[in-house]
Amino acid sequence: MSANRLLLSKMEQNIFAKLIAERLGIREKQVEGTLSLLDNGSTIPFIARYRKERTGSLDEVQIAAIAEQNERLKELAKRKDTIIRTITELGKMTIELQERINDCWDTTALEDIYLPYKPKRHTRAQVAREQGLEPLAILLLRGESRPEVVAQRFVNEKTPSVEIALQGARDIIAEMVSEDERSRQTVRGAFRRTAYINAKVVRAKAETEEAQKYSDYFEWSEPLKRCSSHRLLAMRRGEAEGVLRVNITIDDEEAVQKLQRQWKTNLQTSPVKEERDCVQLINEAVADGYKRLLCPSIENEFAASSKERADEEAIRVFAENLRQLLLSAPLGQKRVMGIDPGFRTGCKVVCLDAHGNLLHHDAIFPHPPVRKPAEAAQSLTEMVGKYKVEAIAIGNGTASRETKGFVEMVLGTSTAIYVVSEDGASVYSASKVAREEFPDEDVTVRGAVSIGRRLMDPLAELVKIDPKSIGVGQYQHDVDQGMLKHCLDQTVESCVNSVGVNLNTASVHLLTYVSGLGPALAKNIVDYRCKNGAFTSRAQLKKVSRLGPSAFEQCAGFLRINDAENPLDNSAVHPERYALVEQIAKDLGCKVIDLIQKKELRVRVDLNRYVSPEVGLPTLTDIMRELEKPGRDPREAIEEFEFDSRVTSIDDLIPGMELLGIVTNITNFGAFVDIGVHQDGLVHISQLADKYVSNPTDVVHLHQHVTVRVLEVDRRRNRISLSMKHHGI
């Protein structure tokens, strides 16, 4: 890199830190520290957990926002380089123009500056310029003479008449209007303040079955700035499917009049006829430029920006749902029976040991049409006894409630029974990961194993499945797929590292999401484990192929070793701070294990005594909290649940009925609740509580057990409306 470019890069870093600090409301010093760590390859979970002194204790969300803004600014800097190079090659670069571009850090403003110089297709204005008519357009804008008289001077072989010359001048003025920064800001401001989004049904599709799900939008109009993410995405999906026509509009007449006033400033007070003729011509050109070029351009801009905002909101909701799902309560290391229920094909049953290894699988047929309840009961009883089953996980799909009832009848209350979401289990069972884990088993066995393991540790199992297949998002196929993948990967990484990973039992897939690892190092860790046996210390990680000092620094604190010789190896205390903990124990005249086990020793520690330039109070406080409960799992304890026995299908529902349910999905407009009838009901945001609710996640969370009241049952559209309000129950 040249000295000039290195200097420019340093200047850009300083500019970036200042801009990001202003945009996010974070102190510039915090941003600078975070950017430095990110540039050196540190991951977001590592920075948030182990570098609080450098960032001023920023959390993962803030660090991720800084990283995102930094990437956007880097892309903008590249775009500026391209624009400067293009304009320079055209021979149109000036010192003033270069300074404007250098000082601009807003994408929209930058593109407005570039627009007049941007290479275009062969436009009407370009044709007129090639005919030599640009000077005529300039003269008309100045109002210096009668249009017909001045146009006569431009009549030639290329331009055979005054009318053609004037039309060419109008085309040039129209394009000038559409590319003018002030004009664009005027129209952009009108869209920002007053734009409406409108949807109409395509008449030929109105009566089709596929159009009915969009019936709410057959004749729809609302202010764009008030249009919620889910409504906008629904309209855009209907448009993509050819059911709806969607556009964004403002008051065209008002916008044109405002533009005309701007462009005839020097002429509008003149009584001279020829100048009034110029005004008329300019007015016509402005109206044409607005209708044909400027308005469609700004409409497209707002269509894109509103879609981007809707995408961001939908992805945010999806990511939050995914986080809650991944952090669902685990049963823990128990011997589990997993059952994938079914009628015609029977129920596939698997027995797993406490580490999730497959011990046995079988099929039972307690339901019609085969119906062999006696044989099924005997098989079930024998498997529970032989494999010492401590809990049973039953998928929540077809025949779930019937299977749960049968198992309860056979086993009574001797074994805990849980209903588990099987969303995505079929995707996992046919995946490469499942084939590698169980090459000799078919998809039904793999699916039942996934159900059983989800009960033991939802996080460890769900990371193997594409989040879009887990069933907690909405419009996930309509949003920007790159943005969605990045956000969901970041969410999975955050969840995995917040819980921590057992180094001796974790799969390659789970290890992949540990800070600083990735697929290659995760595989190397498992290969080392297979060859050398279980890890006995974190220090052994340094012997893993290609796992160097940087990767060790990033990952070590998130990996746990049960029953390690050093108790800190089963905690979130980073190895770089082991010496500090040992010094604290030494000063108290005890061992590290005593410091962990005895609260009376910990309360005697004066943290201020151990503050240094490298270690501040935030890190010391984290260390003491971790010593209090090393390796603590942040997830809640699991709870059993029972659906109301009165209802098994939508036909059993009666308005006013009060039922127990489980929250299965959360959107901006409410929450979906499983009440045991094979069709989730919707609790609209207005029905979530007796008070006003702006965000459903303030009231409910995934897998929460709730009491709901049936409001309405639409059997034709298979829709159930529910309420969680207490009054009237």
Short mmCIF file of N, CA and C in Angstrom, two decimals, residues 321-328 420-425 428 450-451 453-455 457-472 492 496 507 509-510 513 635 702-703:
data_model
loop_
_atom_site.label_atom_id
_atom_site.label_comp_id
_atom_site.label_asym_id
_atom_site.label_seq_id
_atom_site.Cartn_x
_atom_site.Cartn_y
_atom_site.Cartn_z
N ASN A 321 -36.91 -14.19 17.43
CA ASN A 321 -37.59 -15.48 17.61
C ASN A 321 -36.59 -16.62 17.61
N LEU A 322 -35.64 -16.56 16.68
CA LEU A 322 -34.62 -17.61 16.61
C LEU A 322 -33.81 -17.66 17.89
N ARG A 323 -33.45 -16.48 18.41
CA ARG A 323 -32.69 -16.43 19.67
C ARG A 323 -33.46 -17.11 20.80
N GLN A 324 -34.75 -16.77 20.90
CA GLN A 324 -35.55 -17.37 21.96
C GLN A 324 -35.66 -18.88 21.79
N LEU A 325 -35.80 -19.32 20.53
CA LEU A 325 -35.92 -20.75 20.27
C LEU A 325 -34.62 -21.48 20.61
N LEU A 326 -33.50 -20.91 20.17
CA LEU A 326 -32.21 -21.55 20.44
C LEU A 326 -31.90 -21.59 21.94
N LEU A 327 -32.39 -20.60 22.66
CA LEU A 327 -32.13 -20.55 24.10
C LEU A 327 -33.28 -21.16 24.91
N SER A 328 -34.09 -22.00 24.24
CA SER A 328 -35.17 -22.71 24.95
C SER A 328 -34.59 -23.58 26.05
N VAL A 420 -42.49 -31.75 21.76
CA VAL A 420 -41.39 -30.97 21.20
C VAL A 420 -41.73 -30.54 19.78
N SER A 421 -41.41 -29.30 19.43
CA SER A 421 -41.61 -28.84 18.06
C SER A 421 -40.76 -29.66 17.11
N GLU A 422 -41.39 -30.13 16.04
CA GLU A 422 -40.63 -30.91 15.06
C GLU A 422 -40.39 -30.12 13.77
N ASP A 423 -40.61 -28.80 13.82
CA ASP A 423 -40.33 -27.97 12.65
C ASP A 423 -38.87 -28.13 12.25
N GLY A 424 -38.65 -28.47 10.99
CA GLY A 424 -37.29 -28.62 10.49
C GLY A 424 -36.68 -29.98 10.69
N ALA A 425 -37.35 -30.87 11.44
CA ALA A 425 -36.78 -32.20 11.68
C ALA A 425 -36.64 -32.98 10.38
N TYR A 428 -33.62 -31.66 8.57
CA TYR A 428 -32.39 -32.22 9.14
C TYR A 428 -32.19 -33.67 8.71
N SER A 450 -33.62 -36.43 16.10
CA SER A 450 -33.61 -34.97 16.22
C SER A 450 -34.63 -34.50 17.25
N ILE A 451 -35.81 -35.11 17.26
CA ILE A 451 -36.86 -34.76 18.23
C ILE A 451 -36.38 -35.04 19.64
N ARG A 453 -33.23 -35.31 20.74
CA ARG A 453 -32.11 -34.44 21.10
C ARG A 453 -32.56 -33.00 21.35
N ARG A 454 -33.62 -32.57 20.68
CA ARG A 454 -34.12 -31.21 20.90
C ARG A 454 -34.59 -31.03 22.33
N LEU A 455 -35.11 -32.10 22.90
CA LEU A 455 -35.52 -32.03 24.30
C LEU A 455 -34.29 -31.89 25.20
N ASP A 457 -31.12 -30.81 24.45
CA ASP A 457 -30.40 -29.54 24.25
C ASP A 457 -30.84 -28.93 22.93
N PRO A 458 -31.87 -28.06 22.96
CA PRO A 458 -32.38 -27.47 21.72
C PRO A 458 -31.29 -26.77 20.91
N LEU A 459 -30.41 -26.06 21.58
CA LEU A 459 -29.38 -25.30 20.89
C LEU A 459 -28.46 -26.21 20.08
N ALA A 460 -27.96 -27.27 20.72
CA ALA A 460 -27.01 -28.16 20.06
C ALA A 460 -27.62 -28.84 18.84
N GLU A 461 -28.93 -29.06 18.86
CA GLU A 461 -29.57 -29.76 17.74
C GLU A 461 -30.05 -28.80 16.65
N LEU A 462 -30.59 -27.66 17.07
CA LEU A 462 -31.16 -26.74 16.09
C LEU A 462 -30.11 -26.03 15.24
N VAL A 463 -28.87 -25.95 15.73
CA VAL A 463 -27.83 -25.31 14.91
C VAL A 463 -27.53 -26.12 13.65
N LYS A 464 -27.99 -27.35 13.59
CA LYS A 464 -27.75 -28.19 12.41
C LYS A 464 -28.75 -27.91 11.29
N ILE A 465 -29.76 -27.10 11.58
CA ILE A 465 -30.86 -26.88 10.63
C ILE A 465 -30.84 -25.44 10.15
N ASP A 466 -31.08 -25.26 8.87
CA ASP A 466 -31.21 -23.92 8.31
C ASP A 466 -32.31 -23.19 9.08
N PRO A 467 -32.00 -22.04 9.69
CA PRO A 467 -33.01 -21.34 10.50
C PRO A 467 -34.32 -21.09 9.76
N LYS A 468 -34.27 -20.93 8.43
CA LYS A 468 -35.50 -20.67 7.67
C LYS A 468 -36.44 -21.87 7.69
N SER A 469 -35.94 -23.03 8.11
CA SER A 469 -36.78 -24.24 8.14
C SER A 469 -37.33 -24.54 9.53
N ILE A 470 -37.03 -23.66 10.49
CA ILE A 470 -37.42 -23.95 11.87
C ILE A 470 -38.82 -23.45 12.20
N GLY A 471 -39.37 -22.56 11.36
CA GLY A 471 -40.77 -22.19 11.54
C GLY A 471 -41.03 -21.03 12.47
N VAL A 472 -40.04 -20.14 12.68
CA VAL A 472 -40.27 -19.02 13.58
C VAL A 472 -40.16 -17.68 12.87
N VAL A 492 -27.11 -17.08 15.76
CA VAL A 492 -26.71 -18.43 16.19
C VAL A 492 -25.37 -18.36 16.92
N VAL A 496 -24.79 -19.56 20.81
CA VAL A 496 -23.84 -20.64 21.12
C VAL A 496 -22.81 -20.16 22.12
N SER A 507 -20.69 -31.40 18.68
CA SER A 507 -20.54 -31.85 17.29
C SER A 507 -19.73 -30.82 16.51
N HIS A 509 -20.73 -29.35 13.92
CA HIS A 509 -21.63 -28.26 13.55
C HIS A 509 -21.75 -27.23 14.67
N LEU A 510 -21.85 -27.69 15.91
CA LEU A 510 -21.97 -26.78 17.04
C LEU A 510 -20.67 -26.01 17.25
N TYR A 513 -19.77 -22.69 15.27
CA TYR A 513 -20.27 -21.38 15.66
C TYR A 513 -19.54 -20.78 16.86
N ARG A 635 -29.99 -20.49 30.32
CA ARG A 635 -31.34 -20.87 29.90
C ARG A 635 -32.21 -21.25 31.09
N LEU A 702 -41.24 -16.95 22.97
CA LEU A 702 -41.45 -18.27 22.36
C LEU A 702 -41.50 -19.37 23.41
N HIS A 703 -42.39 -20.32 23.18
CA HIS A 703 -42.59 -21.49 24.04
C HIS A 703 -43.18 -21.13 25.40
#
